[in-house]
CSV table of C-alpha atoms and ligand atoms in Angstrom, one decimal:
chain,number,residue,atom,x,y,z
S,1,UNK,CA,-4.6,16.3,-13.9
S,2,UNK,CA,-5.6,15.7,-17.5
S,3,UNK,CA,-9.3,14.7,-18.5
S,4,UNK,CA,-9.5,12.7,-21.5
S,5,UNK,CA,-13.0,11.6,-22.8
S,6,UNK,CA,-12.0,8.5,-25.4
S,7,UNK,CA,-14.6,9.4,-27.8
S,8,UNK,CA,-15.7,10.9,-31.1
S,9,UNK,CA,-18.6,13.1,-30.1
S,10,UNK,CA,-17.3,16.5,-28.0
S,11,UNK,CA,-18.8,15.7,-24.5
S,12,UNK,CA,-21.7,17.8,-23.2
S,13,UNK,CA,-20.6,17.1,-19.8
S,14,UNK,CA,-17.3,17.5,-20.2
S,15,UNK,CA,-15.6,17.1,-16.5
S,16,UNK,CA,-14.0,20.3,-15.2
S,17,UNK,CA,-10.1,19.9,-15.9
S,18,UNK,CA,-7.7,20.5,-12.8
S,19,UNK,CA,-8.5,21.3,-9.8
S,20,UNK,CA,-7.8,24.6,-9.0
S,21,UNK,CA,-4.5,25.5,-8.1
S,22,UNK,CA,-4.3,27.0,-3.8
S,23,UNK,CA,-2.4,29.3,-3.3
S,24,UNK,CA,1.0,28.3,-1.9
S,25,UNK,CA,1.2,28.3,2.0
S,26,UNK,CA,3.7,30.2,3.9
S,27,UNK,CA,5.5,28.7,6.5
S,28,UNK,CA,5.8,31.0,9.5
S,29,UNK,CA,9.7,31.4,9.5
S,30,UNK,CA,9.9,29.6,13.4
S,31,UNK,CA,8.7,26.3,11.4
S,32,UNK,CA,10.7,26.8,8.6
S,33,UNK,CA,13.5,24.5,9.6
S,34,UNK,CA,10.7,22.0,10.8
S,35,UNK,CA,10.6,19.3,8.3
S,36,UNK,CA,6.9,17.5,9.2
S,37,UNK,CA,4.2,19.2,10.8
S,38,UNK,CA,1.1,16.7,11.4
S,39,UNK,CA,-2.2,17.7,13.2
S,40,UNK,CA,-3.6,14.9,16.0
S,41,UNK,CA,-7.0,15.8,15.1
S,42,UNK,CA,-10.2,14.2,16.9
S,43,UNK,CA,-13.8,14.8,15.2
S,44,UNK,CA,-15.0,15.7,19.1
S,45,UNK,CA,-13.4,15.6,23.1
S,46,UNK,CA,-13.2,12.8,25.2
S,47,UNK,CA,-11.4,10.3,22.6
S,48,UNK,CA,-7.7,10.3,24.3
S,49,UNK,CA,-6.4,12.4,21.2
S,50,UNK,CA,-3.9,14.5,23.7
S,51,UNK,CA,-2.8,11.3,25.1
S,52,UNK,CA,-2.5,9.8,21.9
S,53,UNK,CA,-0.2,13.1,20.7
S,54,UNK,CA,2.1,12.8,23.4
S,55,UNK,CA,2.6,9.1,23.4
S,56,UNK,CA,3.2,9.5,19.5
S,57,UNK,CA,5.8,12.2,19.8
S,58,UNK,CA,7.7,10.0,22.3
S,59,UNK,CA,7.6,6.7,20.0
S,60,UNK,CA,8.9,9.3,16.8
S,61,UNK,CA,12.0,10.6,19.0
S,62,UNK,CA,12.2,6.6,20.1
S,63,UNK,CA,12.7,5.9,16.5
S,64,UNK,CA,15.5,8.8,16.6
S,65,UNK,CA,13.6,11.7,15.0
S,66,UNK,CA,13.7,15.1,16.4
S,67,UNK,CA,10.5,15.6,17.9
S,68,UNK,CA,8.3,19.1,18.7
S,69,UNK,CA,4.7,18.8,20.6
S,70,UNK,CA,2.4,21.7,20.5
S,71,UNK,CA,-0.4,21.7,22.8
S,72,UNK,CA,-2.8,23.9,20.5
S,73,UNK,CA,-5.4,23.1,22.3
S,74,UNK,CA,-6.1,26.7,24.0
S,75,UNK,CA,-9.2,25.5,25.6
S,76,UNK,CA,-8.0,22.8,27.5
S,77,UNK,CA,-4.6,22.8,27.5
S,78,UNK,CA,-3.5,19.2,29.0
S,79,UNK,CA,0.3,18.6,27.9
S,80,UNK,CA,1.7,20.4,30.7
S,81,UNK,CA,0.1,17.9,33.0
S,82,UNK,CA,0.7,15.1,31.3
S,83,UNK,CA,4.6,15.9,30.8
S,84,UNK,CA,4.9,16.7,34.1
S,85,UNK,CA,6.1,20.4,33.8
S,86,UNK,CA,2.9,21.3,36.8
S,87,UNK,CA,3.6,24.8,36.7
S,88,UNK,CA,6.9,25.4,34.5
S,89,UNK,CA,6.6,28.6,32.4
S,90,UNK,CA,7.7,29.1,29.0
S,91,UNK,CA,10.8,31.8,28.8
S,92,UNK,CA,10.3,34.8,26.8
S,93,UNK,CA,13.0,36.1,25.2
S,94,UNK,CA,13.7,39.6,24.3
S,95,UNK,CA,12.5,39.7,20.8
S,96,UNK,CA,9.2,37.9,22.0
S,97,UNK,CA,9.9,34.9,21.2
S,98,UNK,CA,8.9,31.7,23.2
S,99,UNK,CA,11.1,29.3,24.1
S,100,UNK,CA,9.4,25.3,24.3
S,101,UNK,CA,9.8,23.4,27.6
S,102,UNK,CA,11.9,20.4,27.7
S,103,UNK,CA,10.5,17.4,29.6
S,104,UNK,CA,11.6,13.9,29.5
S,105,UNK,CA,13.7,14.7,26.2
S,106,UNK,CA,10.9,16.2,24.6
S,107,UNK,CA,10.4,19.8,24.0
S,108,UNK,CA,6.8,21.3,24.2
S,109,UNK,CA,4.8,24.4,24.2
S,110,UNK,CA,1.6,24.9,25.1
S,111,UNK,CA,-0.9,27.9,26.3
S,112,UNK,CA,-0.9,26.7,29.6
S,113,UNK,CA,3.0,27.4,30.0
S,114,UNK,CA,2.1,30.8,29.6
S,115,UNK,CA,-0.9,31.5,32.2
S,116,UNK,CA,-1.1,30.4,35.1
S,117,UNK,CA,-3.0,27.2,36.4
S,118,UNK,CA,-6.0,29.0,37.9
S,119,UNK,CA,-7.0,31.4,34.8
S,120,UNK,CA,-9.8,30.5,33.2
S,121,UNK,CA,-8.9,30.1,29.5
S,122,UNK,CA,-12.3,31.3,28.2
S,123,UNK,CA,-11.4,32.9,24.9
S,124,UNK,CA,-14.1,34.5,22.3
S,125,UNK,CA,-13.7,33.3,19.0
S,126,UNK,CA,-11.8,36.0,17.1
S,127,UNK,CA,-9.3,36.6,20.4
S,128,UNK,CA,-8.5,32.4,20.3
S,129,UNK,CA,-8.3,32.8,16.9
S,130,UNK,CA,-5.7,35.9,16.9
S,131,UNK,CA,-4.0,34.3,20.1
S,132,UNK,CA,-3.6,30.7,17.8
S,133,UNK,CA,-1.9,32.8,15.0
S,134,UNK,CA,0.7,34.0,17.5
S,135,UNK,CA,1.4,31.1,18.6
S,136,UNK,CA,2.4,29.2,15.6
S,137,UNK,CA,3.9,32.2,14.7
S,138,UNK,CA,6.4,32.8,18.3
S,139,UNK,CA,7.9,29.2,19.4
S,140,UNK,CA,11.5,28.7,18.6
S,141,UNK,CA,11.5,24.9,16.9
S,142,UNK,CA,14.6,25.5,15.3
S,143,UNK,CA,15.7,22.1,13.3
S,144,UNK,CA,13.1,19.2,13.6
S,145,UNK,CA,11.8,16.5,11.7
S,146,UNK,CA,8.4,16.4,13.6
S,147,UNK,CA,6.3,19.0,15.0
S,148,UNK,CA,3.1,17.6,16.3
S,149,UNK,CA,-0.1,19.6,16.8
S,150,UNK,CA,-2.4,18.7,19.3
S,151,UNK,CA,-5.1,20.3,18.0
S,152,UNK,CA,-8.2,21.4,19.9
S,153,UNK,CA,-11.1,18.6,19.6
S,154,UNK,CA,-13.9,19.2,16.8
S,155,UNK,CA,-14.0,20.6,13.5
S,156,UNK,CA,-14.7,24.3,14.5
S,157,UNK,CA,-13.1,27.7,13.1
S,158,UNK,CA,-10.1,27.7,15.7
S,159,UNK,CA,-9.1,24.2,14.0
S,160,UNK,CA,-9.8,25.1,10.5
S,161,UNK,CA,-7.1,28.3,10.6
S,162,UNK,CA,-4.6,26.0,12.7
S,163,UNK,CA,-4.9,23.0,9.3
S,164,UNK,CA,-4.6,26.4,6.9
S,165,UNK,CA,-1.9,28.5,8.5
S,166,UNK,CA,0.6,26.0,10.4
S,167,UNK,CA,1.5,24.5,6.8
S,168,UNK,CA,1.1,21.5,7.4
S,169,UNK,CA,2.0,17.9,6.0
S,170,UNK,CA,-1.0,16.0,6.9
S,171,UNK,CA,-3.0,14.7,9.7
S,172,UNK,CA,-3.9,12.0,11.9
S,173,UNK,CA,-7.8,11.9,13.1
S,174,UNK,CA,-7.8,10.1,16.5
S,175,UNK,CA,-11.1,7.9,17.3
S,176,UNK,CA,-12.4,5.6,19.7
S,177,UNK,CA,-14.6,2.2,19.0
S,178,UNK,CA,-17.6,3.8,20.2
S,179,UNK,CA,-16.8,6.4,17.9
S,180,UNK,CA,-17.4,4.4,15.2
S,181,UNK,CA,-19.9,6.4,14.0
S,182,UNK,CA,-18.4,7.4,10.6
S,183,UNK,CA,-20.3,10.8,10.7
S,184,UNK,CA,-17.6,12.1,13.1
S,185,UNK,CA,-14.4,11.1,11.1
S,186,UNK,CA,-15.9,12.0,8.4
S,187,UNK,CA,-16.6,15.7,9.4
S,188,UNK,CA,-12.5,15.9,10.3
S,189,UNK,CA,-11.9,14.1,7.1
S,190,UNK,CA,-13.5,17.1,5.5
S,191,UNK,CA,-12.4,19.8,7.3
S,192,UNK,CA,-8.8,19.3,6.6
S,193,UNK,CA,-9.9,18.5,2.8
S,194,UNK,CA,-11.6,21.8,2.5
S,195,UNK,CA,-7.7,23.5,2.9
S,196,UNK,CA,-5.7,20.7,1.2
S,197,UNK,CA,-4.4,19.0,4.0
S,198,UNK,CA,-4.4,14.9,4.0
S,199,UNK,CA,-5.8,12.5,5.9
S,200,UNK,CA,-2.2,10.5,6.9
S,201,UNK,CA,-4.5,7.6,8.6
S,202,UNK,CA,-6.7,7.0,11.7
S,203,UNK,CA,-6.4,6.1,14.9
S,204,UNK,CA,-8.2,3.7,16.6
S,205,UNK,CA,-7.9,4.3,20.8
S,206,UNK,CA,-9.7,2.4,22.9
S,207,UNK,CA,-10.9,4.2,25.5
S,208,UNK,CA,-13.6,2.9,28.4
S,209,UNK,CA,-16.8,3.6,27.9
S,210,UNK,CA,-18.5,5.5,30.7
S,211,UNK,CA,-21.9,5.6,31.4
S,212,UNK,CA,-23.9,8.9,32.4
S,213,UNK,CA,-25.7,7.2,34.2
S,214,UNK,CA,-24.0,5.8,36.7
S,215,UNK,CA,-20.3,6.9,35.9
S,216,UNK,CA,-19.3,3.0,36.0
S,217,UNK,CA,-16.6,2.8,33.1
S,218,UNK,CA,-16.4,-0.4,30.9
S,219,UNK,CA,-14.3,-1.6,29.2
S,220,UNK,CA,-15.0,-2.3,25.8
S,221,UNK,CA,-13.0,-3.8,22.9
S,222,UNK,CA,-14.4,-4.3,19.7
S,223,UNK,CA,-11.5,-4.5,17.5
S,224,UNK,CA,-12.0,-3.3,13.7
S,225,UNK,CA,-13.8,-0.2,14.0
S,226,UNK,CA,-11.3,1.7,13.4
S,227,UNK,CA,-9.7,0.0,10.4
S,228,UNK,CA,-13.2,-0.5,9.0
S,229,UNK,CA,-13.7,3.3,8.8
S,230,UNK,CA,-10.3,4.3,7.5
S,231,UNK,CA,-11.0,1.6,4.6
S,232,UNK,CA,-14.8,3.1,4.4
S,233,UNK,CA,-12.9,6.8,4.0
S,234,UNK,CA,-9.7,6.0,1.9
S,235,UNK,CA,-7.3,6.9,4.2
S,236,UNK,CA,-4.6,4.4,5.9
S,237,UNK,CA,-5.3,2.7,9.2
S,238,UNK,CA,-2.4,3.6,11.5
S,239,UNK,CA,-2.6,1.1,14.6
S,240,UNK,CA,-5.5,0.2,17.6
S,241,UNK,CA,-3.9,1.3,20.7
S,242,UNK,CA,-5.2,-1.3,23.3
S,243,UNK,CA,-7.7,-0.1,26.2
S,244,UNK,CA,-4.9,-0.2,29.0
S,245,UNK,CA,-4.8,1.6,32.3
S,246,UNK,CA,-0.9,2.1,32.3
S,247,UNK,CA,-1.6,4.6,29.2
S,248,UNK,CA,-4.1,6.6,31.9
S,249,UNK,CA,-1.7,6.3,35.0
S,250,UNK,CA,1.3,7.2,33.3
S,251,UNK,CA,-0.7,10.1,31.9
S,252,UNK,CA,-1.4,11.3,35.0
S,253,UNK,CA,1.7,10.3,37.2
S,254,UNK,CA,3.5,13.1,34.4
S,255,UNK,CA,5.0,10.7,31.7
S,256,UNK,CA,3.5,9.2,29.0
S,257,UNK,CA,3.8,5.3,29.2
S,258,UNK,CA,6.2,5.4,26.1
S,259,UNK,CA,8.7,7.5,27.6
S,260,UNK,CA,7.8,5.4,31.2
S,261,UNK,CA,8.2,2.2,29.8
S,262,UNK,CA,9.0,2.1,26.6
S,263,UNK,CA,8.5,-2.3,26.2
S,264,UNK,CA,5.1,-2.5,27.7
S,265,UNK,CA,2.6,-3.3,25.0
S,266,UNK,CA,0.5,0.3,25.0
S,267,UNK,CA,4.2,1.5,23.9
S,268,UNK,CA,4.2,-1.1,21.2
S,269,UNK,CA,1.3,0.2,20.1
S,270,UNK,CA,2.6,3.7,19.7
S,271,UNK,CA,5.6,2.8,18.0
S,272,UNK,CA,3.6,0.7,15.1
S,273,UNK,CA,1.7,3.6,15.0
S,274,UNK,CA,5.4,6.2,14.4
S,275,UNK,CA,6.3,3.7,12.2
S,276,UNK,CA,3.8,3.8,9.8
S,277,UNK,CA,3.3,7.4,10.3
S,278,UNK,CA,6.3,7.5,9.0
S,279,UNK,CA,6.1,5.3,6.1
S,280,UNK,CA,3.0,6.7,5.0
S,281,UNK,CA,4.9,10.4,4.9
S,282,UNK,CA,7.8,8.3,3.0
S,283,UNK,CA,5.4,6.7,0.3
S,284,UNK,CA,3.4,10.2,-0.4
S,285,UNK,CA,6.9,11.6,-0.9
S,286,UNK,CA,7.8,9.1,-2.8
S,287,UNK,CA,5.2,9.4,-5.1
S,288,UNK,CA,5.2,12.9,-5.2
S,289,UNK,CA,1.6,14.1,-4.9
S,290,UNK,CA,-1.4,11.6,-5.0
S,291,UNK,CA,-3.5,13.5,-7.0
S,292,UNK,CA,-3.8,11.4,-10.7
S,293,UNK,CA,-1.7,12.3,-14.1
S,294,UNK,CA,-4.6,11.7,-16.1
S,295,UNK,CA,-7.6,10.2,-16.6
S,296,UNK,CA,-9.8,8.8,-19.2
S,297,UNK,CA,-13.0,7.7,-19.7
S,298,UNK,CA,-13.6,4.5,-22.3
S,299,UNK,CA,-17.2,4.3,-23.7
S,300,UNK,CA,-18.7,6.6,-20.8
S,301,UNK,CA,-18.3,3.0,-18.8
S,302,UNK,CA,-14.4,2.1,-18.2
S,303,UNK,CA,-12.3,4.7,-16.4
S,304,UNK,CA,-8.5,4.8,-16.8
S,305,UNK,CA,-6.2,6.6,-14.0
S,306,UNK,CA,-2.6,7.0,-14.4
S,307,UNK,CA,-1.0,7.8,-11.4
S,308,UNK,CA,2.6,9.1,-10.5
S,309,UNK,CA,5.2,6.6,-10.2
S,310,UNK,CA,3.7,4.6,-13.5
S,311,UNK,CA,0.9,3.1,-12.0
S,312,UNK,CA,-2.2,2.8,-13.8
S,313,UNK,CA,-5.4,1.5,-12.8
S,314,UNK,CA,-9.4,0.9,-14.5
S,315,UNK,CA,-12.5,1.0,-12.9
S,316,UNK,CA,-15.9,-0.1,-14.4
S,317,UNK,CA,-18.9,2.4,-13.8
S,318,UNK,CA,-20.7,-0.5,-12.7
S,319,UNK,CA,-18.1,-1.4,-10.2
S,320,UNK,CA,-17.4,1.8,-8.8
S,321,UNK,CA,-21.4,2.8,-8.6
S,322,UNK,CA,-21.8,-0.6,-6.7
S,323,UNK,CA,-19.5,0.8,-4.3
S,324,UNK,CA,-20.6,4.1,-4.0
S,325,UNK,CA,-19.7,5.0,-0.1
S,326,UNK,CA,-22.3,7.5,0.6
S,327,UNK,CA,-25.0,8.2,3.0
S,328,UNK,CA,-27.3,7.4,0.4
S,329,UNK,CA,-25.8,4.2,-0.2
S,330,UNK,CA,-24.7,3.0,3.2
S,331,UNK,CA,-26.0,3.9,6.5
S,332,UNK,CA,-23.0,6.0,8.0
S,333,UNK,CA,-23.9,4.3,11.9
S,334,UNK,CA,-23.9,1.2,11.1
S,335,UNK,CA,-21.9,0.5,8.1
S,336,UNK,CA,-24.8,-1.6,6.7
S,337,UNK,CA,-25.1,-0.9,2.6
S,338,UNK,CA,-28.2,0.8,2.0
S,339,UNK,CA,-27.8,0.1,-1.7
S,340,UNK,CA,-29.6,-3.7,-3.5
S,341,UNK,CA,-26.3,-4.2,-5.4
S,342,UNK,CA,-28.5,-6.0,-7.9
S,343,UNK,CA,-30.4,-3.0,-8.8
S,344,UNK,CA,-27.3,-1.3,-10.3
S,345,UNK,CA,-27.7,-1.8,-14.2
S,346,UNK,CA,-25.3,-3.5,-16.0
S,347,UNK,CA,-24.9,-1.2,-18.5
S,348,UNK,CA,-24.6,1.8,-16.0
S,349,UNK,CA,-22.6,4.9,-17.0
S,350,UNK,CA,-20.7,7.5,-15.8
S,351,UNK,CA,-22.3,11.2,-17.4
S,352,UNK,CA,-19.7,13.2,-15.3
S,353,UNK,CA,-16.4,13.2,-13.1
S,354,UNK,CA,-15.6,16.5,-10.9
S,355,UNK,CA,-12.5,16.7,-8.9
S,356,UNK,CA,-13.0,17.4,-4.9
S,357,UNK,CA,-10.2,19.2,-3.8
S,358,UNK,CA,-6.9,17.4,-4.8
S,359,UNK,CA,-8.5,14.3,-2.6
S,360,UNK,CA,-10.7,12.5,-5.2
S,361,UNK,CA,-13.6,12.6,-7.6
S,362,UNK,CA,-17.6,12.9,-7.7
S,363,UNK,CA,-19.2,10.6,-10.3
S,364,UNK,CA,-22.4,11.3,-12.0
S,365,UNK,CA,-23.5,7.9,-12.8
S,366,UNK,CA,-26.3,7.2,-15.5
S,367,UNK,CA,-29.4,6.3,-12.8
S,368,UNK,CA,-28.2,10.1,-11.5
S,369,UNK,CA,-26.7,9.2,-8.6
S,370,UNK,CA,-24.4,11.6,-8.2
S,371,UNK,CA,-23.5,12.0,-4.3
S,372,UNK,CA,-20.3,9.1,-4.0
S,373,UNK,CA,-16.9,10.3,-3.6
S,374,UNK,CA,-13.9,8.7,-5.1
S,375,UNK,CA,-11.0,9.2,-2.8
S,376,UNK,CA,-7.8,8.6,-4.7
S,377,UNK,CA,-6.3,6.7,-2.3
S,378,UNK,CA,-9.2,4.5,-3.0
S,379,UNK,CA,-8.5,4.6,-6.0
S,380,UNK,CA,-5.5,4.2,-6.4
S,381,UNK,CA,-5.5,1.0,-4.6
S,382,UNK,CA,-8.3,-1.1,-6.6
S,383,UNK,CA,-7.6,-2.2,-9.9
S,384,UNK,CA,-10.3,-4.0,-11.6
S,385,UNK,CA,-7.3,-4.8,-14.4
S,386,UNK,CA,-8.7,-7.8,-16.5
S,387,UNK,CA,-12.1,-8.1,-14.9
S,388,UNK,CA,-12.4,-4.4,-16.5
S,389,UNK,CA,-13.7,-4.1,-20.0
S,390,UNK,CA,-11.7,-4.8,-23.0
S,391,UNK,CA,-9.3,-1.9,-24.2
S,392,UNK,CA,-10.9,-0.5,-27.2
S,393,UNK,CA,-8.9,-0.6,-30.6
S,394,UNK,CA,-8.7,3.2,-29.6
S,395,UNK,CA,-7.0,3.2,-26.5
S,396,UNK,CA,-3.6,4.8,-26.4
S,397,UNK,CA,-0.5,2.7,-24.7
L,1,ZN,ZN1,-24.8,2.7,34.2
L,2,ZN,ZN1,-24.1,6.5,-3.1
């Protein structure tokens, strides 16, 4: 990414140029032939995120992609009850390899194919982590266009190494409408940014809500949260997966409703969900990185991005500090904008643009409110075009 400041005077605040480069990932050689590995992440337990994984692996191998599932959650492993494999083990073979289960036409592995039901899996940190490593490391996946990792729930260490070492393409962050709360996407929204790993789009499943209290659950449906927060954060909204109880009872009866009956609406759901999994993988292929050509900044106020795949798009300061996205600027609970848009100056500037992590940029505006971030899928997908200030005589074409 090239920084371009479109002025005479050498800039004191001169943004820092590319983001530095990471060091490229090895693939373990058992996921070399895999050719997508996405994480099923969920900012904290109890959001359906292992139902969600499964049901999603089934609606990919629907759509005739060769699908993997691993249950990396070593904690809590729950696949092997929900596939129905009760108390299958996973083979060994000689050269300590592991060999994934097959069930219903997908194959699987997780911990809890290799100890039995009544061990407790209470690991200390540094033996989970070790044990994770292996892992990824020992399955057999051979060919596959999908590996899906049900990863643990949370933003701990255990899920931090699993986003860094199991090379993967992106993820998916699971939520519920209760979990609205953007605090809690957010947090997995940075994790996986923190080790270069994007965001491929939310989730939005519609668990009950149960009370402490009284364990009654309810069902609640307040459609929007979801795509609200995936707007809020720059990333894609997948799909809402509707609250219904044939997703929990296939669950537990050993098949997950897609592969139990694929035409009911909850597998509808899931497929929308493949779909545009799939098309969001597609399009950031396509385009061949997100991260912006070049930028450049008109008159400290006018910023130009060119973008791969000849796209190019301007943004005012004044436009982009009236949309500022932070906790500073809009209450992360309840959405509400914190910010009196008529307080923002006219003639606001920008005084410096950082990069953060190939993901997006922090702005320095002129009032010194420096604590937005500028995801460039954002970005990328406002264009203020006309309404933005007048190209200066200067401006290269
Ligand atoms: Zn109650
Ligand atoms: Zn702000």
């Amino acid at each position: 990414m090239m920084f371009r400041k479109n002025e005479k005077e050498t800039a004191t605040t001169a943004p820092s140029a590319a983001p530095k480069a990471m060091p490229a990932r090895s693939v373990p050689p058992s996921l070399a032939g895999v050719k997508h590995i996405v994480a099923v992440a969920s900012g904290k337990g109890g959001v359906g995120k292992s139902t969600v994984a499964a049901n999603l692996a089934f609606a990919l191998k629907q759509r005739g992609y060769r699908v993997g599932l691993m249950d990396a959650d070593i904690y809590g492993p729950s696949q092997p009850g929900m596939l129905g494999a009760g108390s299958d083990k996973a083979a060994i073979t000689d050269d300590q390899k592991l060999t994934p289960v097959s069930r219903h036409g997908i194959d699987f592995i997780s911990i809890g194919l290799l100890i039995d039901e009544d061990t407790p899996v209470i690991w200390r940190a540094p033996i989970a982590m070790k044990m994770i490593m292996q892992f990824i490391g020992a399955v057999e996946w051979g060919e596959r266009d999908f590996l899906l990792i049900d990863l643990p729930p949370g933003t701990g260490d255990v899920q931090l190494t699993l986003a860094q070492q199991a090379a993967l393409t992106g993820a998916v962050i699971v939520t519920t409408p209760q979990d609205v709360a953007l605090g809690v996407a957010k947090k997995g929204l940075r994790m996986f940014e923190q080790v270069n790993v994007p965001v491929l789009g939310i989730i939005e499943n519609m668990s009950g809500f149960t009370c402490t209290h009284c364990g009654k659950t309810t069902a609640i449906f307040k459609e929007g949260g979801g795509r609200t927060m995936a707007e809020r954060l720059g990333v894609p909204f997948l799909s809402a997966i509707p609250l219904d109880p044939e997703i929990m009872m296939s669950g537990e009866q050993g098949a997950p409703v897609v592969s139990a009956s694929p035409d009911s609406e909850p597998s509808r759901a899931f497929l929308k969900v493949a779909d545009r999994l799939a098309e969001e993988i597609t399009r950031r292929q396509a385009c061949d990185g997100t991260e912006p050509l070049a930028l450049e900044l008109t008159d400290d106020r006018t910023l130009t991005i060119d973008w791969p795949g000849d796209l190019r798009t301007r943004h005012t300061a004044y436009h982009l500090r009236k949309s500022c996205t932070c906790a500073n600027c809009i209450d992360e609970d309840t959405g509400r904008q914190l910010l009196d848009p008529s307080r923002v100056p006219l003639d606001i500037s920008i005084t410096d643009i950082k990069p953060v992590g190939r993901y997006g940029l922090s702005i320095t505006f002129s009032d010194r409110h420096s604590t937005g971030i500028y995801t460039f899928d954002h970005l990328r997908s406002i264009d203020e075009g006309d309404s933005a200030e007048d190209r200066p005589p200067s401006f290269d074409v």
